[in-house]
Short mmCIF file of C-alpha atoms and ligand atoms in Angstrom, two decimals:
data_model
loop_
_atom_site.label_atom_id
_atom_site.label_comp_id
_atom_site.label_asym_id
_atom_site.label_seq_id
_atom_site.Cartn_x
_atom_site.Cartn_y
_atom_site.Cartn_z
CA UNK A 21 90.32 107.62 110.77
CA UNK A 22 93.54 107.22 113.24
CA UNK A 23 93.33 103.95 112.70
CA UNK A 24 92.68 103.44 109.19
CA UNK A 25 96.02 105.89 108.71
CA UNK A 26 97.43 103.43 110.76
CA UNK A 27 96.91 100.29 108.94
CA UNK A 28 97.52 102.29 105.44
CA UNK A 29 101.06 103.16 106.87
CA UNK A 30 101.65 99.43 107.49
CA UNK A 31 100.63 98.64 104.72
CA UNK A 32 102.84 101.27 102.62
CA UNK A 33 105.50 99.83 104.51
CA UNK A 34 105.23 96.53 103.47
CA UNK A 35 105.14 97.20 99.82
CA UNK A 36 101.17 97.04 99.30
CA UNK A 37 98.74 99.34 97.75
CA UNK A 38 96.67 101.81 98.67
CA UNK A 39 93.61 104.31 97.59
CA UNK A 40 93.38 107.62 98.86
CA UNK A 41 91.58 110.41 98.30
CA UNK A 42 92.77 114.04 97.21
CA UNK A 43 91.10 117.18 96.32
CA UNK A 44 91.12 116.40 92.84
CA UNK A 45 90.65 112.61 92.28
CA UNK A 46 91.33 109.39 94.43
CA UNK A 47 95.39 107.82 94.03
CA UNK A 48 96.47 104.75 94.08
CA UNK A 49 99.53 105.16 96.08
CA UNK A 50 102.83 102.99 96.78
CA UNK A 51 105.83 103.64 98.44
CA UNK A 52 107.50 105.76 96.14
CA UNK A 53 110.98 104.71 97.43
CA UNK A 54 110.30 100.80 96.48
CA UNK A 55 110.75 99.29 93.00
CA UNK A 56 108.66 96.64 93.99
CA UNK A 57 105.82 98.49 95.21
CA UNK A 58 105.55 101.07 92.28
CA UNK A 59 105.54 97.82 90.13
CA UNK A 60 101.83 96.91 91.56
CA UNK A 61 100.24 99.83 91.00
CA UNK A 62 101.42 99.61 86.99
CA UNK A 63 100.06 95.72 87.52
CA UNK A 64 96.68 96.84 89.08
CA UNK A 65 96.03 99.68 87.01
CA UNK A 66 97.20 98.01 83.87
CA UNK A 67 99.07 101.05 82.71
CA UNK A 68 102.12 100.60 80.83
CA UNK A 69 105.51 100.81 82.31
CA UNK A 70 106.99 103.71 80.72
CA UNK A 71 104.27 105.82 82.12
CA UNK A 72 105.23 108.08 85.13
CA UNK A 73 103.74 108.45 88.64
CA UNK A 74 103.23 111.97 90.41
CA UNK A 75 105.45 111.03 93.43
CA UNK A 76 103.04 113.16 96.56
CA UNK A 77 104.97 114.72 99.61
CA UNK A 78 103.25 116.29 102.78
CA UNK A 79 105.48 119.65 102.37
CA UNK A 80 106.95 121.38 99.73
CA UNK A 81 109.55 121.68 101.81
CA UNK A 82 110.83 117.95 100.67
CA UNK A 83 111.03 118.44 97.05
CA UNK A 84 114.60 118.21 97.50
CA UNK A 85 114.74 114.32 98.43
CA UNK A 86 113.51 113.36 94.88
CA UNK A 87 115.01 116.94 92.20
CA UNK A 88 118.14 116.74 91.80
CA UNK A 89 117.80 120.82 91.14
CA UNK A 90 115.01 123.27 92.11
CA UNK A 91 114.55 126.02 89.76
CA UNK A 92 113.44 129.55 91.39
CA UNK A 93 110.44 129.26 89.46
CA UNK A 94 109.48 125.91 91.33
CA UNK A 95 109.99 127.77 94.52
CA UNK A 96 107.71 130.29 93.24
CA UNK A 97 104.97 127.73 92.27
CA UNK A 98 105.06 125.38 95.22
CA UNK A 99 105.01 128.69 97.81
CA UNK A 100 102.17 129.95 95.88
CA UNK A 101 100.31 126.78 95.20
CA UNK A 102 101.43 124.36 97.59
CA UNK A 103 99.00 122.85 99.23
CA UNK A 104 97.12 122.17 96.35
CA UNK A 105 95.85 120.56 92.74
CA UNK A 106 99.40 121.67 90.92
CA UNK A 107 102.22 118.55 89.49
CA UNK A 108 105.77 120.50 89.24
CA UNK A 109 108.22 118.76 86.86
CA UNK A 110 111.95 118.83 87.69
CA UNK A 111 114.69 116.64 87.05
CA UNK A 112 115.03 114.11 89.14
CA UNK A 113 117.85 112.72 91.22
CA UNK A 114 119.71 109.67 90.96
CA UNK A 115 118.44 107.32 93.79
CA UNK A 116 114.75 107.50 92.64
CA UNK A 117 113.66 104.76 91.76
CA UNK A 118 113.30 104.01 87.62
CA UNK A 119 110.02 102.46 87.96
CA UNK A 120 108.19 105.59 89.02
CA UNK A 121 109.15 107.82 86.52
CA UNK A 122 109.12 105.41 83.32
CA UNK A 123 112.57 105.85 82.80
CA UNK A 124 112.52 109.57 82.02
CA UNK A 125 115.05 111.88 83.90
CA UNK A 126 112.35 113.98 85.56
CA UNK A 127 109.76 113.39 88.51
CA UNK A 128 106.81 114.76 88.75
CA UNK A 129 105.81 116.45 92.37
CA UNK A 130 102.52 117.41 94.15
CA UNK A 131 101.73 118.60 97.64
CA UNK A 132 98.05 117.28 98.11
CA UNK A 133 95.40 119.79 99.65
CA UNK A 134 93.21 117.28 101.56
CA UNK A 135 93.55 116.14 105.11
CA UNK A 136 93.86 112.35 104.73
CA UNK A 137 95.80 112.28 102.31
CA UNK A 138 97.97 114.86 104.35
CA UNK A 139 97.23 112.75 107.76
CA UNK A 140 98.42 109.70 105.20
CA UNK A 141 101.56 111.79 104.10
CA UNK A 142 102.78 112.85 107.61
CA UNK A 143 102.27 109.75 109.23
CA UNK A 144 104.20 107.72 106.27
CA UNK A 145 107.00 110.23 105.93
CA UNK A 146 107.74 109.83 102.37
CA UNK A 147 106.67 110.24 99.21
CA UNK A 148 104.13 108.50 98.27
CA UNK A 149 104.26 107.29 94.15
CA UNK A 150 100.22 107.67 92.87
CA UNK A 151 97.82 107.65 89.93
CA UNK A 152 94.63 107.90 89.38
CA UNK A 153 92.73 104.93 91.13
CA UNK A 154 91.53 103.95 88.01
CA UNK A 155 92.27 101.08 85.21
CA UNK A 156 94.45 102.70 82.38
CA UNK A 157 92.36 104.91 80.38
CA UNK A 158 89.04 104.55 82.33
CA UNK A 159 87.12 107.46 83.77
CA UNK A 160 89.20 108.61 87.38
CA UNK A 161 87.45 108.17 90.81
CA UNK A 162 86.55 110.79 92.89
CA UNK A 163 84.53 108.85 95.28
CA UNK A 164 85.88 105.86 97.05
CA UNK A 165 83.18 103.47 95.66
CA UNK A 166 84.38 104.80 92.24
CA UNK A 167 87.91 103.27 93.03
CA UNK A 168 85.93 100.16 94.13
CA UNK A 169 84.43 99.49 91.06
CA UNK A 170 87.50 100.36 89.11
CA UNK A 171 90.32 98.27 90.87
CA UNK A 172 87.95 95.46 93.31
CA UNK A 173 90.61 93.72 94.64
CA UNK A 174 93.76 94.97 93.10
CA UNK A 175 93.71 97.14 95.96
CA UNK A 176 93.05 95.88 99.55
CA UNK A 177 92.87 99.45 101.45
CA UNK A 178 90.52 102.68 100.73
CA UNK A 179 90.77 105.11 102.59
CA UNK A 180 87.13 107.10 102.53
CA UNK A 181 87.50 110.92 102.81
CA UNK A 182 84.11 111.22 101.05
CA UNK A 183 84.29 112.80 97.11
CA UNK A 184 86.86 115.09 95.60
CA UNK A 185 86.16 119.16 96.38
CA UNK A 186 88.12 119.84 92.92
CA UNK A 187 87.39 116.50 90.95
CA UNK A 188 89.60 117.02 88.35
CA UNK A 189 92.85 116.06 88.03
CA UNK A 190 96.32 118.14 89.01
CA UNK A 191 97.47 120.90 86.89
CA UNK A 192 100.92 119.84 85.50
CA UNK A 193 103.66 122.30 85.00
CA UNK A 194 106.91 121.08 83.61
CA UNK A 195 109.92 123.32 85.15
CA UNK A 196 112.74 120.68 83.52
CA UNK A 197 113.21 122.61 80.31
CA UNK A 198 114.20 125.90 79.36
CA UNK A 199 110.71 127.10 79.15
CA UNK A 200 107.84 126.62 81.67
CA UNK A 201 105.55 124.44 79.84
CA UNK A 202 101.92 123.64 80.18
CA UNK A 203 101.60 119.69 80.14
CA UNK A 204 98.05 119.55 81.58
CA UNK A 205 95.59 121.72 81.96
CA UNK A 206 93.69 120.85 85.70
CA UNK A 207 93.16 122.26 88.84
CA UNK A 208 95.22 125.58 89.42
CA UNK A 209 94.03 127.53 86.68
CA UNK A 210 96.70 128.43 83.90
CA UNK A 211 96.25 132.30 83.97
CA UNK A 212 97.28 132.21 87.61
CA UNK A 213 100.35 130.53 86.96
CA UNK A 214 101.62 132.61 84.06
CA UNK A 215 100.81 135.22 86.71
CA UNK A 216 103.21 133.93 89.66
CA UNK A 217 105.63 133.14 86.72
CA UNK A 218 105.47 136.44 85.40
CA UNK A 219 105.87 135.36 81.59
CA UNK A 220 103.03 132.71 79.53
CA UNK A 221 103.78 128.89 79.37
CA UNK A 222 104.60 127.39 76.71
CA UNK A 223 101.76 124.74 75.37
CA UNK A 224 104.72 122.26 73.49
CA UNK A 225 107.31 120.78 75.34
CA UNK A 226 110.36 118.14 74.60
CA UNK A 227 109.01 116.08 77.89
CA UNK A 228 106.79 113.28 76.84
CA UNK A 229 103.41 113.07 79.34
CA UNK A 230 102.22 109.38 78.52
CA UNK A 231 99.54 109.62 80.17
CA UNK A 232 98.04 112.75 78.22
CA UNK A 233 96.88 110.84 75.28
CA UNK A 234 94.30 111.82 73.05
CA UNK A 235 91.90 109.34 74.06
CA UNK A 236 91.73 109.00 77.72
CA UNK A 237 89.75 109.48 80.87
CA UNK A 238 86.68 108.17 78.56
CA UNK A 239 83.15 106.20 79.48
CA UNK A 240 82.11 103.07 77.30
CA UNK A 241 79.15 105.49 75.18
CA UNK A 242 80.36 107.53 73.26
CA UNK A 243 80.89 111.29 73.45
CA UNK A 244 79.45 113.75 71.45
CA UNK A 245 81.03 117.33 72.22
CA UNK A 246 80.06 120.74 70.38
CA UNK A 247 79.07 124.49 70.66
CA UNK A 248 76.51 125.12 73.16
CA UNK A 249 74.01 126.44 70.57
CA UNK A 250 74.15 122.83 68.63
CA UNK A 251 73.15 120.84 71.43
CA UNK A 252 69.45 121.31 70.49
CA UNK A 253 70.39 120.15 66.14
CA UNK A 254 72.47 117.62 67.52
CA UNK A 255 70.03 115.61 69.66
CA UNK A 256 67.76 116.05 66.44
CA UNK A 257 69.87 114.96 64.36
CA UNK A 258 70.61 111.72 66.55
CA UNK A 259 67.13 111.30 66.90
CA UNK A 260 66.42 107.50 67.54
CA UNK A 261 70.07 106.86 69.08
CA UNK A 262 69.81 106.06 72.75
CA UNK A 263 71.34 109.15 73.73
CA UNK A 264 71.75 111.67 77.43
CA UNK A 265 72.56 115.54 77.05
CA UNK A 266 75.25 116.35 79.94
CA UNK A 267 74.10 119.92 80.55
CA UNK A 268 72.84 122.31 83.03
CA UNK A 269 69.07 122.73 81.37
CA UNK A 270 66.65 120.70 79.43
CA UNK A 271 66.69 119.80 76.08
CA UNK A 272 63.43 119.20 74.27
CA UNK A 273 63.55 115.17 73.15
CA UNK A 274 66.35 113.84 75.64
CA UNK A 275 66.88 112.68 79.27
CA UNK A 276 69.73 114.51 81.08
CA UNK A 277 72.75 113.92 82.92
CA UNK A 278 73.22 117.23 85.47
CA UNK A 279 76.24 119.32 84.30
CA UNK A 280 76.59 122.60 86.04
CA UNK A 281 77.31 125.87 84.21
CA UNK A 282 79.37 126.53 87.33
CA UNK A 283 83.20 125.67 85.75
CA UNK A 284 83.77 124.79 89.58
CA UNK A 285 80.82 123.14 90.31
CA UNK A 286 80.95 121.28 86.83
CA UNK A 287 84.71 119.96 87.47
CA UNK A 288 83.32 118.30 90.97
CA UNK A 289 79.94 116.26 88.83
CA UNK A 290 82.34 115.59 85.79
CA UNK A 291 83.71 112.29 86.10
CA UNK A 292 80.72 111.15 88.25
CA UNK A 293 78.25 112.55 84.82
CA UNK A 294 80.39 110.29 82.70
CA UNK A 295 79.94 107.51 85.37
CA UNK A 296 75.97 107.78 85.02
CA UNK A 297 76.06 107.77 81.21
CA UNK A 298 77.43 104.42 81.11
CA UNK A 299 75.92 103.14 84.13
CA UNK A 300 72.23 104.21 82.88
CA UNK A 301 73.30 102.27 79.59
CA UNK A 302 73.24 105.67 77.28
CA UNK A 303 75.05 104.76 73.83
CA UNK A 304 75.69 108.61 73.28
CA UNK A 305 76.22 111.14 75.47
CA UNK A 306 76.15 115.05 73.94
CA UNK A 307 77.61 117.85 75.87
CA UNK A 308 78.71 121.44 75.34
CA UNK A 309 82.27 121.90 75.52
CA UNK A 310 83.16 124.98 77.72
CA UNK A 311 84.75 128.31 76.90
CA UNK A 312 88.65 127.19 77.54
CA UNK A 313 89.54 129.53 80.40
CA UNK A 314 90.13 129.14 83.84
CA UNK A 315 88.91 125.48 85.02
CA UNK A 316 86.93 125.42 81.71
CA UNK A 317 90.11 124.88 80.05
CA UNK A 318 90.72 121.29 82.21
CA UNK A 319 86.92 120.52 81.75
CA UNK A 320 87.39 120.90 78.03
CA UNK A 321 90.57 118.99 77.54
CA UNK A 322 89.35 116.30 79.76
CA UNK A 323 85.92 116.24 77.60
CA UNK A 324 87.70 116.19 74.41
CA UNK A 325 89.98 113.25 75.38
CA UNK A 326 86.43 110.85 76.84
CA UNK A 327 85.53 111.86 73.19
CA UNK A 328 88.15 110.64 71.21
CA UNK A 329 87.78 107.10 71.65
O1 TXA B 412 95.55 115.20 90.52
C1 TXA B 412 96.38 114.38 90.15
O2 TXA B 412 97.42 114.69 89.56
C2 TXA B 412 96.09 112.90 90.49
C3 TXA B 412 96.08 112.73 92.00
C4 TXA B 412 95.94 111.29 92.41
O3 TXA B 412 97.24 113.31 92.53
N1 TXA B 412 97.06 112.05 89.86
C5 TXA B 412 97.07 111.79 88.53
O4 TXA B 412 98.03 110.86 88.15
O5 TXA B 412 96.32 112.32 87.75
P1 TXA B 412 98.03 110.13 86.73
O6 TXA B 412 99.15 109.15 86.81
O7 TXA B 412 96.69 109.62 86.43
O8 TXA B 412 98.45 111.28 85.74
C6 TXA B 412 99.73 111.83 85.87
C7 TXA B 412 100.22 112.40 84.57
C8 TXA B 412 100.43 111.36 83.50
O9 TXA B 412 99.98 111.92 82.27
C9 TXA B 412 101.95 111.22 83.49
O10 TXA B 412 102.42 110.85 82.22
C10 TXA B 412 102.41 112.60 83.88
O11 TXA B 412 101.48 113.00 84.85
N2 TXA B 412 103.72 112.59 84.51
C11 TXA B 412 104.06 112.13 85.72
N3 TXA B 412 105.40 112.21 85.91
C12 TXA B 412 105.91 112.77 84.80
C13 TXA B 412 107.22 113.12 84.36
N4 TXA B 412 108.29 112.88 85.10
N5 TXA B 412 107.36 113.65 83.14
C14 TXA B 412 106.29 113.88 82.37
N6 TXA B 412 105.02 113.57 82.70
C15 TXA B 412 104.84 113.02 83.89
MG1 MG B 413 95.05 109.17 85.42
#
């Protein structure tokens, strides 16, 4: 792996792309400090401009080169959470570059808990401006043949670290406002935060996050979610539609797609269970939506957005 950090660091340098993996899905990272650079990734995810990159530093301890200010709470968060699946939004400061943060006057910053991306980090030592490795609005990778399929050759370098422990995207916390604000529900569970915060987050917020629209992170079929007692009237009543239950147990009259009760172990099969619906041709897919607490809130949110398109 030496190597391949090696070449990825060149690479970085010289304004190209490149796919890494995290503990919650694989990024498509660019030097966060070039214009240039954070224009390709908008190019080869086909994302629109005004939406803003999570800018990824190896310590917390570097927040300062990109906020202009750093709220106690953010101190709070990043020594609590830091390594790990949590986005802290601050205002940012004056030499970062427009591109990555789609014009807006904050950044968004994460501390990655996975040890090439943190071999990556260390051995670039910058920030490092990153999506999903996915196209705009597609299902995220958390394999490195996932961001192969998505991207081909937009993106010359992958580095393999095998798939994603978390496999859901970053919780996102904006710190920018008056009030701490919930932006995204994802990997650090909400209840923890409002406990290191000491007070609840606020679920509306005056910062626009683009890239939470309401249909997103969705397969071709189409996605059926309800109450885990319908699943069994809702196959029936779909009977004849070319249809896959994403669940943890049998349903009499349809194939299935594993889907862990497990909120943990269900957040790691998610986007790879959305993968297989489309990939086994399924025109509907029907799943129960979890109780929204803990992870089950992210797994929820993310299954309501693949089902709004
Ligand atoms: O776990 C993750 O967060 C992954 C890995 C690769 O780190 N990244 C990721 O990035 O999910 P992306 O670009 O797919 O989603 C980032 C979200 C978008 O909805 C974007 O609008 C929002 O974060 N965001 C980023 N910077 C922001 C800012 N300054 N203000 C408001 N929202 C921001
Ligand atoms: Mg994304």
């Amino acid at each position: 792996m030496r190597a391949a950090i090696e070449e990825a660091v060149e690479a970085l340098r010289a304004g190209r792309l490149v796919a890494f993996p995290t503990e919650t899905v694989y990024g498509l990272g660019a030097d966060a400090r070039s214009e240039a650079a954070v224009r390709r990734v908008f190019e080869a995810k086909g994302r629109p401009a005004d939406h803003p990159l999570i800018v990824h530093l190896a310590s917390a301890d570097a927040i300062g080169e990109w906020a202009a200010e750093i709220p106690e709470a953010a101190t709070r968060l990043f020594a609590r959470f830091a390594p790990g699946p949590l986005t802290v939004i601050l205002r940012k400061r004056g030499d970062v570059p427009d591109a990555v943060t789609g014009g807006q006057p904050t950044i968004g910053l994460r501390v990655p808990d996975h040890p090439v991306a943190q071999a990556l980090l260390d051995a670039f030592g910058s920030g490092i401006a990153a999506p999903s490795a996915n196209r705009f609005g597609s299902v995220s990778p958390t394999t490195a043949a996932h961001v192969a399929l998505e991207l081909g050759d937009a993106v010359e370098i992958i580095l393999d670290g095998g798939p994603c422990r978390v496999g859901i995207e970053s919780t996102i916390v904006d710190l920018s406002g008056d009030a701490p604000a919930l932006l995204r529900p994802g990997g650090v569970d909400v209840e923890a935060i409002e406990e290191a915060l000491g007070r609840p987050l606020a679920t509306t917020s005056p910062v626009r996050a683009p890239g939470t629209l309401p249909s997103h992170y969705a397969p071709r079929a189409r996605v059926l979610t309800v109450d885990a007692r319908q699943i069994e009237a809702t196959v029936r009543a779909h009977a004849g539609a070319h249809l896959v239950v994403l669940g943890p147990s049998d349903v009499p009259g349809a194939p299935r797609i594993d889907l862990p009760v497990d909120a943990t172990d269900a957040a790691r099969r998610l986007y790879a269970a959305l993968r297989e619906v489309d990939e086994r041709g399924y025109a509907l897919a029907v799943v129960a939506l979890p109780a929204p607490v803990g992870l089950g809130r992210a797994i929820a949110d993310r299954l309501r957005r693949a089902a709004a398109s």
